[in-house]
Amino acid sequence: MYAMRLHSPRTPLQWEELPDPTPGPGQIRVKVLACGVCRTDLHVVDGDLTHPKLPVTPGHEIIGRVDMLGSGVTSLQVGQRVGIPWLGHTCGHCPYCVSDHENLCDHPVFTGYTRDGGYATMAVADAHFAFPMGEEGSDVSLAPLLCAGLIGWRSLSKTGNAQKVGLYGFGAAAHIIAQVLVWQKREVYAFTRSGDTKTQDFARSLGAKWAGGSNDLPPEPLDAAIIFAPDGALVPAALKTLRKGGRVVCAGIHMSEIPAFSYDSLWEEREIVSVANLTREDGLDFLSLAPRIGIHTTTTTYALKDANTALDDLRHGRFDGAAVLVP
Ligand SMILES: [Zn+2]
Ligand SMILES: [Zn+2]
C-alpha cells in the first residue's frame, strides 16, 4: 500500500510504500476510494493537536470498500462500501461511554490521529465504527459528509430549535449544514472573512438569507451561531449577534485564543458551548437523512500524492466546499 505520512509536525507529508495492513479482531480493511481533507488534518500537521502517533497517516473522511475482514466481523461484508469517520474506537466502559456520551470517551482512538487514516490506498478500521454507505452517490461527493457533515450535524443539534442561525467560516462543514438548515426551513446567516464576496455569493447560492463579513452585524439578532473557523476572535463577534438566551456553538477541535470581552455580551443567558467528536448515533442519524435532503457537496479533487497541495489550498481558502483526495 501507499500513504502520505506525517513524520513530525510542521513538515510536509511524505509519499511512502508500506506493507499491506492486516485487520485485527473486529476490524476491517478497506481499499480507499476517496478521503476528504478536513481542517483537523491541518491542525495535526501544524502541531496544534499535540498527541498524534508518529509517523501518522492523516485522513478521517474515508470512503472505502471492504476487502478483508478480521476475525469475528459479521456486521460488514467484503465488497461493501463504507465510511470511516474520526471516532475510530471507544473503550465502552468509561463513565462517558456508559452514559451515551461516547464522543467524550476517556480512552478513544481517532482515525488519522492516533490510528492511521485515509491519506492512503488502504486503511484499517473497527467494523463497529464504520458506516455502511450503500451504493448511492459518488465516492468523492460522500467523503465530506464523514466529518464536515457529521460534526456539522452534531453542532447543529446544539442549536436546539433556533430559527435564525449564523454560520461563521463558510467552508466544508457550513456548506453542508446550510443545506440542512434550508431543508428544515430555518434561516442561514453566513459570515466569511470580510471582503470575501466570492464565498458570500457561494453561501447565497446555497440558500443563505444573508451573507457578510465576520465583524458585520446581521439585519436581525440571531437565535444561535455555529463557529466553524478556528479563530477565537469570532466568539465575542458571534455573541454580539445573538438575541437574549441565544447560544454560540464552537464546532472546531482547535481555536486560537478567545480575546477578552465584556460580560454584557454574555449576560441575559447567552451561552457558549463546544462540540467534541461525534457519536455513532450522530453518524447514523445524519447519513440516513443526507440522501433525503439531497445534500450536494461542492468538491475539489486532488491526487493522493498531492495531499500537501490540498492542505495548503485549504489553509489559504483557495476553493469553495471541500477538498477530496483520490488514490
Ligand atoms: Zn470510553
Ligand atoms: Zn474532521
GROMACS .gro file of C-alpha atoms and ligand atoms in nm:
model
  329
    1MET     CA    1   0.000   0.000   0.000
    2TYR     CA    2   0.095   0.364  -0.035
    3ALA     CA    3   0.034   0.651   0.205
    4MET     CA    4   0.108   1.018   0.258
    5ARG     CA    5   0.260   1.027   0.609
    6LEU     CA    6   0.348   1.286   0.867
    7HIS     CA    7   0.679   1.217   1.045
    8SER     CA    8   0.697   1.531   1.252
    9PRO     CA    9   0.468   1.833   1.289
   10ARG     CA   10   0.519   2.127   1.055
   11THR     CA   11   0.691   1.916   0.788
   12PRO     CA   12   0.537   1.809   0.456
   13LEU     CA   13   0.368   1.469   0.430
   14GLN     CA   14   0.583   1.206   0.260
   15TRP     CA   15   0.476   0.953  -0.003
   16GLU     CA   16   0.566   0.606   0.122
   17GLU     CA   17   0.520   0.243   0.037
   18LEU     CA   18   0.417   0.031   0.339
   19PRO     CA   19   0.326  -0.334   0.394
   20ASP     CA   20  -0.044  -0.402   0.341
   21PRO     CA   21  -0.208  -0.392   0.687
   22THR     CA   22  -0.389  -0.693   0.832
   23PRO     CA   23  -0.715  -0.623   1.015
   24GLY     CA   24  -0.719  -0.737   1.379
   25PRO     CA   25  -1.015  -0.898   1.557
   26GLY     CA   26  -1.329  -0.693   1.499
   27GLN     CA   27  -1.160  -0.485   1.232
   28ILE     CA   28  -1.197  -0.443   0.858
   29ARG     CA   29  -0.952  -0.345   0.590
   30VAL     CA   30  -1.071  -0.119   0.310
   31LYS     CA   31  -0.938  -0.010  -0.025
   32VAL     CA   32  -0.965   0.368   0.000
   33LEU     CA   33  -1.182   0.515  -0.277
   34ALA     CA   34  -1.173   0.877  -0.160
   35CYS     CA   35  -1.072   1.069   0.152
   36GLY     CA   36  -1.181   1.419   0.243
   37VAL     CA   37  -0.935   1.679   0.369
   38CYS     CA   38  -1.054   1.827   0.698
   39ARG     CA   39  -0.930   2.132   0.886
   40THR     CA   40  -0.845   1.895   1.172
   41ASP     CA   41  -0.584   1.738   0.942
   42LEU     CA   42  -0.424   2.082   0.919
   43HIS     CA   43  -0.421   2.105   1.299
   44VAL     CA   44  -0.249   1.763   1.312
   45VAL     CA   45   0.009   1.861   1.051
   46ASP     CA   46   0.068   2.202   1.212
   47GLY     CA   47   0.115   2.055   1.560
   48ASP     CA   48  -0.190   2.234   1.708
   49LEU     CA   49  -0.307   1.890   1.822
   50THR     CA   50  -0.023   1.766   2.029
   51HIS     CA   51  -0.069   1.390   2.068
   52PRO     CA   52  -0.059   1.225   1.726
   53LYS     CA   53   0.101   0.887   1.689
   54LEU     CA   54   0.406   0.946   1.473
   55PRO     CA   55   0.453   0.876   1.197
   56VAL     CA   56   0.082   0.905   1.118
   57THR     CA   57  -0.125   0.886   0.804
   58PRO     CA   58  -0.387   1.165   0.835
   59GLY     CA   59  -0.740   1.149   0.698
   60HIS     CA   60  -1.072   1.072   0.868
   61GLU     CA   61  -1.331   1.123   0.595
   62ILE     CA   62  -1.273   0.788   0.428
   63ILE     CA   63  -1.494   0.624   0.171
   64GLY     CA   64  -1.363   0.274   0.110
   65ARG     CA   65  -1.461  -0.072   0.001
   66VAL     CA   66  -1.410  -0.360   0.242
   67ASP     CA   67  -1.153  -0.603   0.106
   68MET     CA   68  -1.065  -0.807   0.417
   69LEU     CA   69  -1.243  -0.895   0.742
   70GLY     CA   70  -1.075  -0.950   1.077
   71SER     CA   71  -1.194  -1.235   1.296
   72GLY     CA   72  -1.541  -1.202   1.443
   73VAL     CA   73  -1.671  -0.941   1.199
   74THR     CA   74  -2.026  -1.023   1.097
   75SER     CA   75  -2.179  -0.676   1.054
   76LEU     CA   76  -1.999  -0.598   0.727
   77GLN     CA   77  -1.903  -0.795   0.419
   78VAL     CA   78  -1.621  -0.797   0.169
   79GLY     CA   79  -1.716  -0.571  -0.122
   80GLN     CA   80  -1.936  -0.341   0.086
   81ARG     CA   81  -1.883   0.035   0.060
   82VAL     CA   82  -1.829   0.200   0.398
   83GLY     CA   83  -1.744   0.537   0.551
   84ILE     CA   84  -1.481   0.569   0.823
   85PRO     CA   85  -1.501   0.877   1.048
   86TRP     CA   86  -1.283   1.049   1.308
   87LEU     CA   87  -1.411   0.841   1.600
   88GLY     CA   88  -1.228   0.513   1.543
   89HIS     CA   89  -1.281   0.331   1.872
   90THR     CA   90  -1.413   0.387   2.223
   91CYS     CA   91  -1.347   0.188   2.538
   92GLY     CA   92  -1.710   0.104   2.608
   93HIS     CA   93  -1.679   0.116   2.988
   94CYS     CA   94  -1.572   0.466   3.098
   95PRO     CA   95  -1.835   0.694   3.258
   96TYR     CA   96  -1.890   0.869   2.922
   97CYS     CA   97  -1.926   0.552   2.718
   98VAL     CA   98  -2.182   0.406   2.958
   99SER     CA   99  -2.388   0.727   2.963
  100ASP     CA  100  -2.437   0.775   2.587
  101HIS     CA  101  -2.151   1.026   2.557
  102GLU     CA  102  -1.905   0.809   2.370
  103ASN     CA  103  -1.783   1.121   2.190
  104LEU     CA  104  -1.616   1.212   2.523
  105CYS     CA  105  -1.466   0.865   2.587
  106ASP     CA  106  -1.162   0.867   2.818
  107HIS     CA  107  -0.973   0.617   2.600
  108PRO     CA  108  -1.066   0.685   2.239
  109VAL     CA  109  -0.887   0.610   1.915
  110PHE     CA  110  -0.911   0.873   1.644
  111THR     CA  111  -0.872   0.794   1.276
  112GLY     CA  112  -0.585   0.980   1.114
  113TYR     CA  113  -0.452   1.098   1.451
  114THR     CA  114  -0.396   0.811   1.693
  115ARG     CA  115  -0.455   0.546   1.423
  116ASP     CA  116  -0.350   0.565   1.059
  117GLY     CA  117  -0.616   0.722   0.839
  118GLY     CA  118  -0.721   0.760   0.480
  119TYR     CA  119  -0.448   0.956   0.303
  120ALA     CA  120  -0.357   0.614   0.169
  121THR     CA  121  -0.459   0.338  -0.067
  122MET     CA  122  -0.565   0.113   0.223
  123ALA     CA  123  -0.688   0.163   0.577
  124VAL     CA  124  -0.796  -0.045   0.875
  125ALA     CA  125  -1.093   0.040   1.097
  126ASP     CA  126  -1.311  -0.109   1.369
  127ALA     CA  127  -1.612  -0.267   1.199
  128HIS     CA  128  -1.847  -0.121   1.462
  129PHE     CA  129  -1.726   0.233   1.394
  130ALA     CA  130  -1.757   0.219   1.015
  131PHE     CA  131  -2.083   0.324   0.850
  132PRO     CA  132  -2.239   0.130   0.560
  133MET     CA  133  -2.267   0.384   0.276
  134GLY     CA  134  -2.480   0.197   0.021
  135GLU     CA  135  -2.416   0.247  -0.349
  136GLU     CA  136  -2.598   0.578  -0.399
  137GLY     CA  137  -2.375   0.881  -0.465
  138SER     CA  138  -2.016   0.910  -0.580
  139ASP     CA  139  -1.724   0.832  -0.352
  140VAL     CA  140  -1.592   1.188  -0.381
  141SER     CA  141  -1.925   1.355  -0.308
  142LEU     CA  142  -1.984   1.140   0.002
  143ALA     CA  143  -1.640   1.179   0.164
  144PRO     CA  144  -1.701   1.527   0.313
  145LEU     CA  145  -2.013   1.401   0.489
  146LEU     CA  146  -1.794   1.186   0.716
  147CYS     CA  147  -1.662   1.478   0.920
  148ALA     CA  148  -1.770   1.815   0.780
  149GLY     CA  149  -2.120   1.669   0.767
  150LEU     CA  150  -2.116   1.473   1.095
  151ILE     CA  151  -1.951   1.734   1.314
  152GLY     CA  152  -2.165   1.998   1.147
  153TRP     CA  153  -2.471   1.789   1.228
  154ARG     CA  154  -2.373   1.749   1.593
  155SER     CA  155  -2.307   2.125   1.613
  156LEU     CA  156  -2.644   2.194   1.458
  157SER     CA  157  -2.815   1.974   1.715
  158LYS     CA  158  -2.667   2.202   1.986
  159THR     CA  159  -2.864   2.496   1.843
  160GLY     CA  160  -3.193   2.336   1.954
  161ASN     CA  161  -3.486   2.483   1.766
  162ALA     CA  162  -3.307   2.808   1.675
  163GLN     CA  163  -3.471   2.959   1.368
  164LYS     CA  164  -3.210   3.217   1.268
  165VAL     CA  165  -2.870   3.050   1.266
  166GLY     CA  166  -2.536   3.217   1.192
  167LEU     CA  167  -2.253   3.012   1.038
  168TYR     CA  168  -1.902   3.151   1.087
  169GLY     CA  169  -1.646   3.021   0.837
  170PHE     CA  170  -1.825   2.907   0.526
  171GLY     CA  171  -1.614   2.604   0.432
  172ALA     CA  172  -1.682   2.233   0.403
  173ALA     CA  173  -1.899   2.195   0.715
  174ALA     CA  174  -2.101   2.515   0.672
  175HIS     CA  175  -2.176   2.445   0.306
  176ILE     CA  176  -2.333   2.112   0.410
  177ILE     CA  177  -2.513   2.240   0.719
  178ALA     CA  178  -2.654   2.538   0.528
  179GLN     CA  179  -2.835   2.288   0.305
  180VAL     CA  180  -2.970   2.104   0.610
  181LEU     CA  181  -3.094   2.432   0.761
  182VAL     CA  182  -3.264   2.539   0.439
  183TRP     CA  183  -3.428   2.196   0.411
  184GLN     CA  184  -3.550   2.235   0.770
  185LYS     CA  185  -3.693   2.577   0.674
  186ARG     CA  186  -3.459   2.760   0.905
  187GLU     CA  187  -3.270   3.079   0.812
  188VAL     CA  188  -2.897   3.081   0.736
  189TYR     CA  189  -2.679   3.383   0.803
  190ALA     CA  190  -2.331   3.325   0.658
  191PHE     CA  191  -2.023   3.502   0.795
  192THR     CA  192  -1.698   3.495   0.598
  193ARG     CA  193  -1.366   3.678   0.608
  194SER     CA  194  -1.455   4.041   0.550
  195GLY     CA  195  -1.447   4.126   0.181
  196ASP     CA  196  -1.469   3.762   0.068
  197THR     CA  197  -1.761   3.831  -0.166
  198LYS     CA  198  -1.692   3.511  -0.362
  199THR     CA  199  -1.766   3.292  -0.060
  200GLN     CA  200  -2.059   3.515   0.036
  201ASP     CA  201  -2.205   3.458  -0.312
  202PHE     CA  202  -2.144   3.084  -0.268
  203ALA     CA  203  -2.338   3.094   0.061
  204ARG     CA  204  -2.629   3.279  -0.101
  205SER     CA  205  -2.632   3.026  -0.385
  206LEU     CA  206  -2.694   2.757  -0.122
  207GLY     CA  207  -2.987   2.947   0.022
  208ALA     CA  208  -2.833   3.177   0.286
  209LYS     CA  209  -3.075   3.456   0.366
  210TRP     CA  210  -2.788   3.693   0.437
  211ALA     CA  211  -2.410   3.683   0.395
  212GLY     CA  212  -2.148   3.925   0.522
  213GLY     CA  213  -1.814   3.972   0.692
  214SER     CA  214  -1.738   3.818   1.030
  215ASN     CA  215  -1.748   4.154   1.208
  216ASP     CA  216  -2.071   4.266   1.042
  217LEU     CA  217  -2.398   4.259   1.230
  218PRO     CA  218  -2.680   4.069   1.062
  219PRO     CA  219  -3.004   4.258   0.989
  220GLU     CA  220  -3.176   4.087   1.283
  221PRO     CA  221  -3.050   3.927   1.607
  222LEU     CA  222  -2.978   3.555   1.572
  223ASP     CA  223  -3.103   3.267   1.784
  224ALA     CA  224  -2.776   3.076   1.756
  225ALA     CA  225  -2.439   3.084   1.582
  226ILE     CA  226  -2.204   2.798   1.494
  227ILE     CA  227  -1.835   2.879   1.460
  228PHE     CA  228  -1.652   2.650   1.219
  229ALA     CA  229  -1.346   2.873   1.165
  230PRO     CA  230  -1.057   2.822   1.412
  231ASP     CA  231  -1.042   3.190   1.509
  232GLY     CA  232  -1.114   3.267   1.876
  233ALA     CA  233  -1.196   3.631   1.793
  234LEU     CA  234  -1.515   3.503   1.634
  235VAL     CA  235  -1.657   3.404   1.975
  236PRO     CA  236  -1.715   3.759   2.103
  237ALA     CA  237  -1.812   3.865   1.749
  238ALA     CA  238  -2.078   3.593   1.735
  239LEU     CA  239  -2.205   3.670   2.088
  240LYS     CA  240  -2.283   4.025   1.973
  241THR     CA  241  -2.520   3.893   1.706
  242LEU     CA  242  -2.733   3.690   1.949
  243ARG     CA  243  -3.069   3.765   2.099
  244LYS     CA  244  -3.119   3.712   2.472
  245GLY     CA  245  -3.085   3.342   2.557
  246GLY     CA  246  -2.901   3.273   2.232
  247ARG     CA  247  -2.617   3.026   2.202
  248VAL     CA  248  -2.275   3.018   2.036
  249VAL     CA  249  -2.160   2.669   1.937
  250CYS     CA  250  -1.786   2.623   1.879
  251ALA     CA  251  -1.755   2.333   1.635
  252GLY     CA  252  -1.380   2.309   1.592
  253ILE     CA  253  -1.128   2.087   1.766
  254HIS     CA  254  -0.885   2.375   1.797
  255MET     CA  255  -0.923   2.750   1.812
  256SER     CA  256  -0.686   3.043   1.864
  257GLU     CA  257  -0.717   3.223   2.197
  258ILE     CA  258  -1.050   3.388   2.265
  259PRO     CA  259  -0.994   3.759   2.332
  260ALA     CA  260  -1.137   3.920   2.647
  261PHE     CA  261  -1.488   4.054   2.607
  262SER     CA  262  -1.737   4.246   2.819
  263TYR     CA  263  -1.972   4.044   3.039
  264ASP     CA  264  -2.256   4.241   2.878
  265SER     CA  265  -2.211   4.024   2.567
  266LEU     CA  266  -2.277   3.708   2.766
  267TRP     CA  267  -2.536   3.837   3.010
  268GLU     CA  268  -2.907   3.770   2.957
  269GLU     CA  269  -2.848   3.397   2.948
  270ARG     CA  270  -2.645   3.378   2.633
  271GLU     CA  271  -2.433   3.063   2.621
  272ILE     CA  272  -2.107   2.938   2.468
  273VAL     CA  273  -2.064   2.563   2.418
  274SER     CA  274  -1.818   2.345   2.232
  275VAL     CA  275  -1.869   2.028   2.032
  276ALA     CA  276  -1.624   1.740   2.063
  277ASN     CA  277  -1.601   1.447   1.822
  278LEU     CA  278  -1.915   1.252   1.732
  279THR     CA  279  -2.115   0.955   1.848
  280ARG     CA  280  -2.203   0.668   1.618
  281GLU     CA  281  -2.565   0.766   1.660
  282ASP     CA  282  -2.487   1.112   1.519
  283GLY     CA  283  -2.340   0.936   1.218
  284LEU     CA  284  -2.630   0.701   1.161
  285ASP     CA  285  -2.884   0.984   1.205
  286PHE     CA  286  -2.709   1.219   0.966
  287LEU     CA  287  -2.614   0.965   0.700
  288SER     CA  288  -2.970   0.835   0.682
  289LEU     CA  289  -3.105   1.189   0.648
  290ALA     CA  290  -2.847   1.319   0.397
  291PRO     CA  291  -2.992   1.142   0.089
  292ARG     CA  292  -3.344   1.261   0.177
  293ILE     CA  293  -3.222   1.621   0.198
  294GLY     CA  294  -3.040   1.576  -0.132
  295ILE     CA  295  -2.722   1.735   0.001
  296HIS     CA  296  -2.492   1.835  -0.282
  297THR     CA  297  -2.129   1.868  -0.178
  298THR     CA  298  -1.904   2.104  -0.370
  299THR     CA  299  -1.567   1.935  -0.401
  300THR     CA  300  -1.221   1.988  -0.544
  301THR     CA  301  -1.034   1.663  -0.605
  302TYR     CA  302  -0.662   1.605  -0.573
  303ALA     CA  303  -0.448   1.300  -0.640
  304LEU     CA  304  -0.336   1.134  -0.317
  305LYS     CA  305   0.023   1.236  -0.393
  306ASP     CA  306  -0.090   1.600  -0.395
  307ALA     CA  307  -0.215   1.594  -0.034
  308ASN     CA  308   0.030   1.869   0.065
  309THR     CA  309  -0.114   2.094  -0.204
  310ALA     CA  310  -0.467   2.019  -0.089
  311LEU     CA  311  -0.377   2.108   0.271
  312ASP     CA  312  -0.211   2.429   0.158
  313ASP     CA  313  -0.512   2.526  -0.053
  314LEU     CA  314  -0.737   2.460   0.248
  315ARG     CA  315  -0.515   2.674   0.467
  316HIS     CA  316  -0.547   2.964   0.224
  317GLY     CA  317  -0.915   2.918   0.140
  318ARG     CA  318  -0.845   2.859  -0.229
  319PHE     CA  319  -1.155   2.651  -0.301
  320ASP     CA  320  -1.524   2.651  -0.215
  321GLY     CA  321  -1.663   2.350  -0.027
  322ALA     CA  322  -1.435   2.055   0.044
  323ALA     CA  323  -1.111   1.904  -0.086
  324VAL     CA  324  -1.106   1.531  -0.150
  325LEU     CA  325  -0.807   1.305  -0.218
  326VAL     CA  326  -0.843   1.022  -0.466
  327PRO     CA  327  -0.582   0.746  -0.460
  328ZN      ZN  328  -1.498   0.522   2.697
  329ZN      ZN  329  -1.264   1.639   1.057
   0.00000   0.00000   0.00000
